[in-house]
Amino acid sequence: MAEDELALFFASMADVVPLKADVNVNFCNDKGREAQRAKQAQTKRREMLSQLSLDFSEIIPVEPDEIVSFKHQGVQSQVFKLFRQGKYPMQAALDLKGVGVSRAREALYDFILQSQNSDFRNLLIIHGTGVHNKPFPALLKSCLAQWLLQLEGVIGYHSATKGLGGCGALMVMLQKSDNARLDTREMTKKGANSR
């Protein structure tokens, strides 16, 4: 019976003609894709930097010795309390003392982006107290306090502990990356399974 089925199959396929192969296959060029990604990143960078104002009349002044703090809705109070106390290690630092406001804005954006790409969560930004700054004291500190509110992925910040620079620095908390969330989920599952 198997031979009859095979013969029937060949008989029904006798008039089938193979399709001609298309020799013009278009593969996406990796260099072109990489160039497109770089162009998109530059466009996003320009857009974000334009939103971080350099107009001093739009910056809310902060006193040089003022404690500044911000916590995004959804950040657990206990987590933020430990963060404020400096209980989480700072994974990267950016020193902006002596840097002009325009350059500081660019450095801040690049630093936050690199930190997010490295899955860092806790950052230190050193800005100095700016007691003698003109047109008003603590100019850079005031700018940072406002800019950080506008940057995607920043979920909180607080003036640093004395050991990390006190009122002359900010500790910044970033949102967990998708990779970090997945790792936490897996660790939680493993912990639940080991009971």
CSV table of C-alpha atoms in Angstrom, one decimal:
chain,number,residue,atom,x,y,z
A,1,MET,CA,0.0,0.0,0.0
A,2,ALA,CA,2.9,2.4,0.7
A,3,GLU,CA,4.1,1.9,-2.9
A,4,ASP,CA,0.7,2.8,-4.3
A,5,GLU,CA,0.6,6.0,-2.2
A,6,LEU,CA,4.1,6.9,-3.4
A,7,ALA,CA,3.2,6.3,-7.0
A,8,LEU,CA,0.0,8.4,-6.6
A,9,PHE,CA,2.1,11.2,-5.1
A,10,PHE,CA,4.6,11.2,-7.9
A,11,ALA,CA,1.8,11.1,-10.5
A,12,SER,CA,0.0,14.1,-8.9
A,13,MET,CA,3.3,16.0,-8.8
A,14,ALA,CA,4.4,15.3,-12.4
A,15,ASP,CA,3.2,18.6,-13.8
A,16,VAL,CA,4.7,20.8,-11.0
A,17,VAL,CA,7.3,23.3,-12.1
A,18,PRO,CA,9.8,24.6,-9.5
A,19,LEU,CA,9.6,28.3,-8.8
A,20,LYS,CA,12.5,30.4,-10.1
A,21,ALA,CA,14.7,31.6,-7.3
A,22,ASP,CA,14.8,35.4,-6.9
A,23,VAL,CA,18.4,36.4,-7.0
A,24,ASN,CA,17.8,39.9,-5.8
A,25,VAL,CA,17.6,39.3,-2.1
A,26,ASN,CA,17.7,42.5,0.0
A,27,PHE,CA,19.4,42.2,3.3
A,28,CYS,CA,19.5,45.1,5.7
A,29,ASN,CA,22.9,46.6,5.9
A,30,ASP,CA,24.3,46.5,9.5
A,31,LYS,CA,26.2,49.7,8.8
A,32,GLY,CA,23.1,51.5,7.6
A,33,ARG,CA,21.1,50.3,10.6
A,34,GLU,CA,23.8,51.4,12.9
A,35,ALA,CA,24.0,54.8,11.2
A,36,GLN,CA,20.2,55.2,11.5
A,37,ARG,CA,20.3,54.3,15.2
A,38,ALA,CA,23.1,56.9,15.8
A,39,LYS,CA,21.1,59.5,13.9
A,40,GLN,CA,18.0,58.8,16.0
A,41,ALA,CA,20.0,58.9,19.2
A,42,GLN,CA,21.4,62.3,18.2
A,43,THR,CA,18.0,63.6,17.3
A,44,LYS,CA,16.6,62.4,20.7
A,45,ARG,CA,19.6,64.0,22.5
A,46,ARG,CA,19.0,67.4,20.8
A,47,GLU,CA,15.3,67.3,21.6
A,48,MET,CA,15.9,66.4,25.3
A,49,LEU,CA,18.6,69.0,25.7
A,50,SER,CA,16.3,71.7,24.2
A,51,GLN,CA,13.8,70.8,26.9
A,52,LEU,CA,16.4,71.4,29.7
A,53,SER,CA,16.2,75.1,29.9
A,54,LEU,CA,19.3,77.4,30.1
A,55,ASP,CA,17.1,80.4,30.6
A,56,PHE,CA,17.9,81.5,34.1
A,57,SER,CA,14.5,83.2,34.5
A,58,GLU,CA,12.9,79.7,34.2
A,59,ILE,CA,15.1,78.2,36.8
A,60,ILE,CA,13.8,78.1,40.4
A,61,PRO,CA,16.6,79.2,42.7
A,62,VAL,CA,17.8,76.9,45.4
A,63,GLU,CA,19.9,78.1,48.3
A,64,PRO,CA,23.6,76.8,48.5
A,65,ASP,CA,23.0,75.0,51.8
A,66,GLU,CA,19.4,73.9,51.0
A,67,ILE,CA,18.6,70.1,51.1
A,68,VAL,CA,16.9,69.3,47.8
A,69,SER,CA,14.8,66.2,47.4
A,70,PHE,CA,12.4,64.6,44.9
A,71,LYS,CA,10.7,61.2,44.9
A,72,HIS,CA,8.6,60.0,42.0
A,73,GLN,CA,5.2,58.6,42.8
A,74,GLY,CA,5.6,54.8,43.1
A,75,VAL,CA,9.0,54.8,44.8
A,76,GLN,CA,8.5,53.0,48.1
A,77,SER,CA,9.0,55.2,51.1
A,78,GLN,CA,11.3,52.8,52.9
A,79,VAL,CA,13.5,52.4,49.8
A,80,PHE,CA,13.8,56.2,49.4
A,81,LYS,CA,14.5,56.6,53.1
A,82,LEU,CA,17.5,54.2,52.8
A,83,PHE,CA,18.5,56.0,49.7
A,84,ARG,CA,18.5,59.4,51.4
A,85,GLN,CA,20.6,57.9,54.2
A,86,GLY,CA,23.2,56.8,51.7
A,87,LYS,CA,22.6,53.1,52.4
A,88,TYR,CA,22.8,52.2,48.7
A,89,PRO,CA,26.3,52.4,47.1
A,90,MET,CA,26.8,54.9,44.4
A,91,GLN,CA,27.6,53.1,41.2
A,92,ALA,CA,28.9,56.0,39.2
A,93,ALA,CA,29.8,59.7,39.8
A,94,LEU,CA,29.9,62.8,37.7
A,95,ASP,CA,31.9,65.9,38.9
A,96,LEU,CA,30.5,69.1,37.4
A,97,LYS,CA,32.3,71.6,39.7
A,98,GLY,CA,33.7,74.4,37.6
A,99,VAL,CA,31.8,73.3,34.5
A,100,GLY,CA,29.7,75.9,32.7
A,101,VAL,CA,25.9,75.5,32.8
A,102,SER,CA,25.6,74.6,29.1
A,103,ARG,CA,28.3,72.0,29.2
A,104,ALA,CA,26.9,70.6,32.5
A,105,ARG,CA,23.6,70.1,30.9
A,106,GLU,CA,25.1,68.0,28.1
A,107,ALA,CA,27.3,66.1,30.5
A,108,LEU,CA,24.3,65.3,32.7
A,109,TYR,CA,22.2,64.0,29.9
A,110,ASP,CA,25.1,61.8,28.6
A,111,PHE,CA,25.9,60.6,32.1
A,112,ILE,CA,22.3,59.6,32.8
A,113,LEU,CA,22.0,57.8,29.5
A,114,GLN,CA,25.3,55.9,29.9
A,115,SER,CA,24.3,54.9,33.5
A,116,GLN,CA,21.0,53.6,32.2
A,117,ASN,CA,22.7,51.6,29.5
A,118,SER,CA,25.0,50.1,32.2
A,119,ASP,CA,22.0,49.2,34.4
A,120,PHE,CA,23.2,51.6,37.2
A,121,ARG,CA,20.6,52.7,39.7
A,122,ASN,CA,22.4,55.0,42.1
A,123,LEU,CA,24.5,57.9,41.0
A,124,LEU,CA,26.3,60.8,42.5
A,125,ILE,CA,26.5,64.2,40.9
A,126,ILE,CA,28.9,66.6,42.4
A,127,HIS,CA,28.0,70.3,41.7
A,128,GLY,CA,29.5,72.2,44.5
A,129,THR,CA,27.7,74.6,46.7
A,130,GLY,CA,28.0,77.6,44.4
A,131,VAL,CA,28.0,80.2,47.2
A,132,HIS,CA,29.8,82.7,45.0
A,133,ASN,CA,28.0,82.1,41.7
A,134,LYS,CA,26.6,84.9,39.6
A,135,PRO,CA,23.8,85.8,38.6
A,136,PHE,CA,22.6,83.9,41.7
A,137,PRO,CA,24.1,81.5,44.2
A,138,ALA,CA,23.9,77.8,43.6
A,139,LEU,CA,23.1,78.2,39.9
A,140,LEU,CA,24.2,74.8,38.9
A,141,LYS,CA,22.5,73.1,41.8
A,142,SER,CA,19.3,74.9,40.9
A,143,CYS,CA,19.6,73.8,37.3
A,144,LEU,CA,20.2,70.2,38.3
A,145,ALA,CA,17.3,70.1,40.6
A,146,GLN,CA,15.0,71.2,37.8
A,147,TRP,CA,16.6,69.2,35.0
A,148,LEU,CA,16.6,65.9,36.8
A,149,LEU,CA,12.8,66.2,37.1
A,150,GLN,CA,12.6,66.3,33.3
A,151,LEU,CA,15.0,63.4,32.5
A,152,GLU,CA,13.4,60.1,31.6
A,153,GLY,CA,14.3,57.3,34.0
A,154,VAL,CA,15.1,59.6,37.0
A,155,ILE,CA,12.8,58.5,39.8
A,156,GLY,CA,14.3,60.4,42.7
A,157,TYR,CA,17.1,62.5,44.0
A,158,HIS,CA,18.3,63.9,47.3
A,159,SER,CA,21.2,66.0,48.6
A,160,ALA,CA,24.1,63.8,49.4
A,161,THR,CA,25.1,62.6,52.8
A,162,LYS,CA,28.0,64.5,54.4
A,163,GLY,CA,30.4,61.7,53.5
A,164,LEU,CA,29.5,62.0,49.8
A,165,GLY,CA,29.6,65.8,49.5
A,166,GLY,CA,26.6,67.1,51.5
A,167,CYS,CA,24.7,70.0,50.0
A,168,GLY,CA,27.4,70.2,47.2
A,169,ALA,CA,26.3,66.9,45.6
A,170,LEU,CA,23.1,65.0,44.7
A,171,MET,CA,22.4,61.3,44.9
A,172,VAL,CA,20.3,60.3,42.0
A,173,MET,CA,18.1,57.2,41.8
A,174,LEU,CA,17.3,55.7,38.4
A,175,GLN,CA,14.5,53.5,37.4
A,176,LYS,CA,15.3,49.8,37.1
A,177,SER,CA,16.1,48.7,33.6
A,178,ASP,CA,14.1,45.9,32.0
A,179,ASN,CA,17.1,43.6,32.5
A,180,ALA,CA,17.3,44.4,36.2
A,181,ARG,CA,13.5,43.8,36.6
A,182,LEU,CA,13.9,40.4,34.9
A,183,ASP,CA,16.8,39.5,37.2
A,184,THR,CA,14.8,40.5,40.3
A,185,ARG,CA,11.8,38.5,39.1
A,186,GLU,CA,14.0,35.4,38.5
A,187,MET,CA,15.7,35.8,41.9
A,188,THR,CA,12.4,36.2,43.6
A,189,LYS,CA,11.1,33.0,41.9
A,190,LYS,CA,14.2,31.1,42.9
A,191,GLY,CA,13.8,32.3,46.5
A,192,ALA,CA,10.2,31.3,46.5
A,193,ASN,CA,11.1,27.8,45.0
A,194,SER,CA,13.8,27.2,47.6
A,195,ARG,CA,11.4,27.3,50.5
